[in-house]
């Protein structure tokens, strides 16, 4: 396929920063990020169901998280009942599993859960979505034969502590050091993943 033949640019400090700037200056993205930032500042906690509902609605729409409308209220009640604020603040990966573990939903919400956590604590939570998955996997296909490249199976990306480990090792391998938080890496992976999809 075109995807596997596409030569991926090595993630350098300059490239990751340039992609971040591209993401941040895109007018529609910037407006959404500003709106979400103000909403989070206004409702920082996850205890009151109406506040959580507003955040779930906004994030679902602006981050295209694909939670069906019929599930939005169920998910908001579920999150408000979890008592996650302290664990979110300390960056515990268990929060993603707690949010994901909601039997009443019609479809899984793993990607949404990673986005919700990242939005509250961008230093601690990398995001999972299909573009990020495609990007990480494409880099592994390209550079995975190298000795120190992170070893993982594609389905490992659906296990949150493993995803976080893979993204951390990705940064180490490409010598991105501690120059970027997970949010900055997400922007890079997301934009690179988007270009992979559009190349097929």
CSV table of C-alpha atoms in Angstrom, one decimal:
chain,number,residue,atom,x,y,z
A,1,UNK,CA,0.0,0.0,0.0
A,2,UNK,CA,1.0,3.6,-0.4
A,3,UNK,CA,1.1,3.9,3.4
A,4,UNK,CA,3.9,1.4,3.9
A,5,UNK,CA,5.9,2.9,1.0
A,6,UNK,CA,5.7,6.5,2.3
A,7,UNK,CA,9.0,7.5,3.8
A,8,UNK,CA,8.4,9.1,7.1
A,9,UNK,CA,10.4,12.1,8.2
A,10,UNK,CA,12.6,11.4,11.2
A,11,UNK,CA,11.0,13.1,14.2
A,12,UNK,CA,13.5,15.8,15.1
A,13,UNK,CA,13.1,18.5,17.7
A,14,UNK,CA,12.6,21.0,14.9
A,15,UNK,CA,10.0,18.9,13.1
A,16,UNK,CA,8.0,18.2,16.2
A,17,UNK,CA,8.0,21.9,17.1
A,18,UNK,CA,7.0,22.9,13.5
A,19,UNK,CA,4.1,20.4,13.5
A,20,UNK,CA,3.0,21.7,16.9
A,21,UNK,CA,3.0,25.3,15.5
A,22,UNK,CA,1.1,24.1,12.5
A,23,UNK,CA,-1.5,22.5,14.8
A,24,UNK,CA,-1.8,25.6,17.0
A,25,UNK,CA,-2.1,28.1,14.2
A,26,UNK,CA,-4.9,26.3,12.3
A,27,UNK,CA,-7.8,28.6,13.0
A,28,UNK,CA,-10.5,25.9,13.6
A,29,UNK,CA,-8.2,24.0,15.9
A,30,UNK,CA,-7.2,27.1,17.8
A,31,UNK,CA,-10.8,28.1,18.4
A,32,UNK,CA,-11.7,24.7,19.7
A,33,UNK,CA,-8.6,24.5,22.0
A,34,UNK,CA,-9.4,28.0,23.4
A,35,UNK,CA,-13.0,27.0,24.0
A,36,UNK,CA,-12.0,23.8,25.7
A,37,UNK,CA,-9.4,25.6,27.8
A,38,UNK,CA,-11.9,28.1,29.1
A,39,UNK,CA,-14.4,25.3,29.8
A,40,UNK,CA,-11.8,23.4,31.8
A,41,UNK,CA,-10.8,26.5,33.7
A,42,UNK,CA,-14.4,27.2,34.6
A,43,UNK,CA,-15.2,23.6,35.6
A,44,UNK,CA,-11.9,22.0,36.7
A,45,UNK,CA,-13.5,19.3,38.8
A,46,UNK,CA,-15.3,16.1,37.8
A,47,UNK,CA,-17.9,15.7,40.6
A,48,UNK,CA,-21.0,17.6,39.5
A,49,UNK,CA,-22.7,15.7,36.7
A,50,UNK,CA,-23.9,18.9,34.8
A,51,UNK,CA,-20.4,20.2,34.7
A,52,UNK,CA,-19.0,16.9,33.5
A,53,UNK,CA,-21.8,16.7,30.9
A,54,UNK,CA,-20.8,20.0,29.4
A,55,UNK,CA,-17.2,18.8,29.2
A,56,UNK,CA,-18.1,15.5,27.7
A,57,UNK,CA,-20.3,17.2,25.0
A,58,UNK,CA,-17.7,19.8,24.1
A,59,UNK,CA,-14.8,17.3,24.0
A,60,UNK,CA,-16.8,14.7,22.1
A,61,UNK,CA,-17.6,17.3,19.4
A,62,UNK,CA,-14.4,19.2,19.2
A,63,UNK,CA,-12.1,16.1,19.4
A,64,UNK,CA,-14.4,14.0,17.1
A,65,UNK,CA,-14.4,11.3,19.8
A,66,UNK,CA,-17.4,9.6,18.3
A,67,UNK,CA,-19.4,8.9,21.5
A,68,UNK,CA,-23.0,8.5,20.2
A,69,UNK,CA,-25.4,11.2,21.5
A,70,UNK,CA,-27.5,8.6,23.2
A,71,UNK,CA,-24.5,7.7,25.4
A,72,UNK,CA,-23.2,11.2,26.3
A,73,UNK,CA,-25.4,11.5,29.5
A,74,UNK,CA,-24.6,7.9,30.6
A,75,UNK,CA,-20.9,8.6,30.2
A,76,UNK,CA,-21.1,12.0,32.1
A,77,UNK,CA,-22.9,10.3,35.1
A,78,UNK,CA,-20.4,7.5,35.0
A,79,UNK,CA,-17.4,9.9,35.1
A,80,UNK,CA,-19.0,12.1,37.8
A,81,UNK,CA,-19.4,9.0,40.0
A,82,UNK,CA,-15.8,7.9,39.8
A,83,UNK,CA,-14.1,10.4,42.1
A,84,UNK,CA,-11.2,10.8,39.7
A,85,UNK,CA,-9.9,14.3,40.5
A,86,UNK,CA,-6.9,13.4,42.7
A,87,UNK,CA,-5.8,10.5,40.5
A,88,UNK,CA,-6.1,12.7,37.4
A,89,UNK,CA,-3.9,15.4,39.0
A,90,UNK,CA,-1.3,12.8,39.8
A,91,UNK,CA,-1.5,11.3,36.3
A,92,UNK,CA,-2.5,7.8,37.2
A,93,UNK,CA,-3.1,5.6,34.1
A,94,UNK,CA,-5.9,3.8,36.1
A,95,UNK,CA,-8.2,6.8,35.3
A,96,UNK,CA,-8.3,5.9,31.6
A,97,UNK,CA,-9.5,2.3,32.5
A,98,UNK,CA,-12.0,3.6,35.1
A,99,UNK,CA,-13.6,5.9,32.4
A,100,UNK,CA,-13.4,3.2,29.7
A,101,UNK,CA,-15.0,0.6,32.0
A,102,UNK,CA,-18.7,1.6,31.5
A,103,UNK,CA,-20.9,-1.3,30.5
A,104,UNK,CA,-23.9,0.8,29.6
A,105,UNK,CA,-22.2,2.4,26.6
A,106,UNK,CA,-23.2,1.2,23.1
A,107,UNK,CA,-19.6,1.3,22.0
A,108,UNK,CA,-16.2,1.6,23.7
A,109,UNK,CA,-14.8,4.9,24.8
A,110,UNK,CA,-11.1,4.2,25.1
A,111,UNK,CA,-10.0,7.0,22.7
A,112,UNK,CA,-12.4,9.4,24.4
A,113,UNK,CA,-11.1,8.5,27.9
A,114,UNK,CA,-7.5,9.2,26.8
A,115,UNK,CA,-8.6,12.6,25.4
A,116,UNK,CA,-10.6,13.5,28.5
A,117,UNK,CA,-7.6,12.7,30.7
A,118,UNK,CA,-5.1,14.5,28.5
A,119,UNK,CA,-7.3,17.5,28.4
A,120,UNK,CA,-7.2,17.7,32.2
A,121,UNK,CA,-3.5,16.9,32.6
A,122,UNK,CA,-1.6,17.2,29.3
A,123,UNK,CA,1.8,16.4,30.8
A,124,UNK,CA,0.7,13.0,32.0
A,125,UNK,CA,-1.6,11.5,29.4
A,126,UNK,CA,-0.9,10.8,25.8
A,127,UNK,CA,-3.9,10.5,23.5
A,128,UNK,CA,-5.0,7.4,21.6
A,129,UNK,CA,-6.9,7.7,18.3
A,130,UNK,CA,-6.7,6.0,14.9
A,131,UNK,CA,-4.3,8.6,13.5
A,132,UNK,CA,-1.9,8.3,16.5
A,133,UNK,CA,-2.1,4.5,16.1
A,134,UNK,CA,-1.4,4.6,12.4
A,135,UNK,CA,1.5,7.0,12.9
A,136,UNK,CA,3.2,4.9,15.7
A,137,UNK,CA,2.7,1.7,13.7
A,138,UNK,CA,4.1,3.3,10.5
A,139,UNK,CA,7.2,4.5,12.3
A,140,UNK,CA,7.7,1.0,13.8
A,141,UNK,CA,7.4,-0.5,10.3
A,142,UNK,CA,10.0,1.9,9.1
A,143,UNK,CA,12.5,1.9,12.0
A,144,UNK,CA,11.5,-1.1,14.1
A,145,UNK,CA,14.4,-3.2,12.8
A,146,UNK,CA,16.8,-1.0,14.7
A,147,UNK,CA,18.1,-2.6,17.9
A,148,UNK,CA,16.9,0.0,20.4
A,149,UNK,CA,13.5,0.7,18.8
A,150,UNK,CA,10.6,0.2,21.2
A,151,UNK,CA,9.2,-3.4,20.9
A,152,UNK,CA,5.4,-3.6,20.8
A,153,UNK,CA,2.4,-5.2,19.1
A,154,UNK,CA,-0.2,-3.0,17.5
A,155,UNK,CA,-2.9,-4.2,20.0
A,156,UNK,CA,-0.6,-3.0,22.9
A,157,UNK,CA,-1.6,0.5,21.9
A,158,UNK,CA,-5.1,-0.3,23.3
A,159,UNK,CA,-3.6,-1.0,26.7
A,160,UNK,CA,-3.1,2.4,28.3
A,161,UNK,CA,0.0,1.9,30.4
A,162,UNK,CA,1.6,0.2,27.4
A,163,UNK,CA,0.6,3.1,25.1
A,164,UNK,CA,2.2,5.6,27.5
A,165,UNK,CA,5.4,3.5,27.6
A,166,UNK,CA,5.5,3.3,23.8
A,167,UNK,CA,5.1,7.1,23.4
A,168,UNK,CA,7.8,7.7,26.0
A,169,UNK,CA,10.2,5.2,24.3
A,170,UNK,CA,9.4,6.8,20.9
A,171,UNK,CA,10.6,10.1,22.3
A,172,UNK,CA,13.7,8.5,23.7
A,173,UNK,CA,14.5,6.7,20.5
A,174,UNK,CA,14.2,9.8,18.4
A,175,UNK,CA,16.2,11.9,21.0
A,176,UNK,CA,13.3,14.2,21.7
A,177,UNK,CA,14.3,14.2,25.3
A,178,UNK,CA,12.1,16.0,27.7
A,179,UNK,CA,11.6,19.0,25.4
A,180,UNK,CA,8.0,18.1,24.8
A,181,UNK,CA,5.1,17.1,27.0
A,182,UNK,CA,2.7,14.4,25.8
A,183,UNK,CA,0.3,17.0,24.4
A,184,UNK,CA,3.1,18.3,22.0
A,185,UNK,CA,3.9,14.8,20.9
A,186,UNK,CA,0.2,14.1,20.3
A,187,UNK,CA,0.0,17.0,17.9
A,188,UNK,CA,2.9,15.7,16.0
A,189,UNK,CA,1.6,12.1,15.9
A,190,UNK,CA,-1.9,13.3,15.0
A,191,UNK,CA,-0.8,15.4,12.1
A,192,UNK,CA,1.6,12.8,10.8
A,193,UNK,CA,-1.1,10.2,11.1
A,194,UNK,CA,-3.5,12.4,9.2
A,195,UNK,CA,-1.1,12.7,6.3
A,196,UNK,CA,-0.7,8.9,6.3
A,197,UNK,CA,-4.4,8.5,6.0
A,198,UNK,CA,-4.7,11.1,3.2
A,199,UNK,CA,-1.9,9.3,1.3
A,200,UNK,CA,-3.9,6.1,0.9
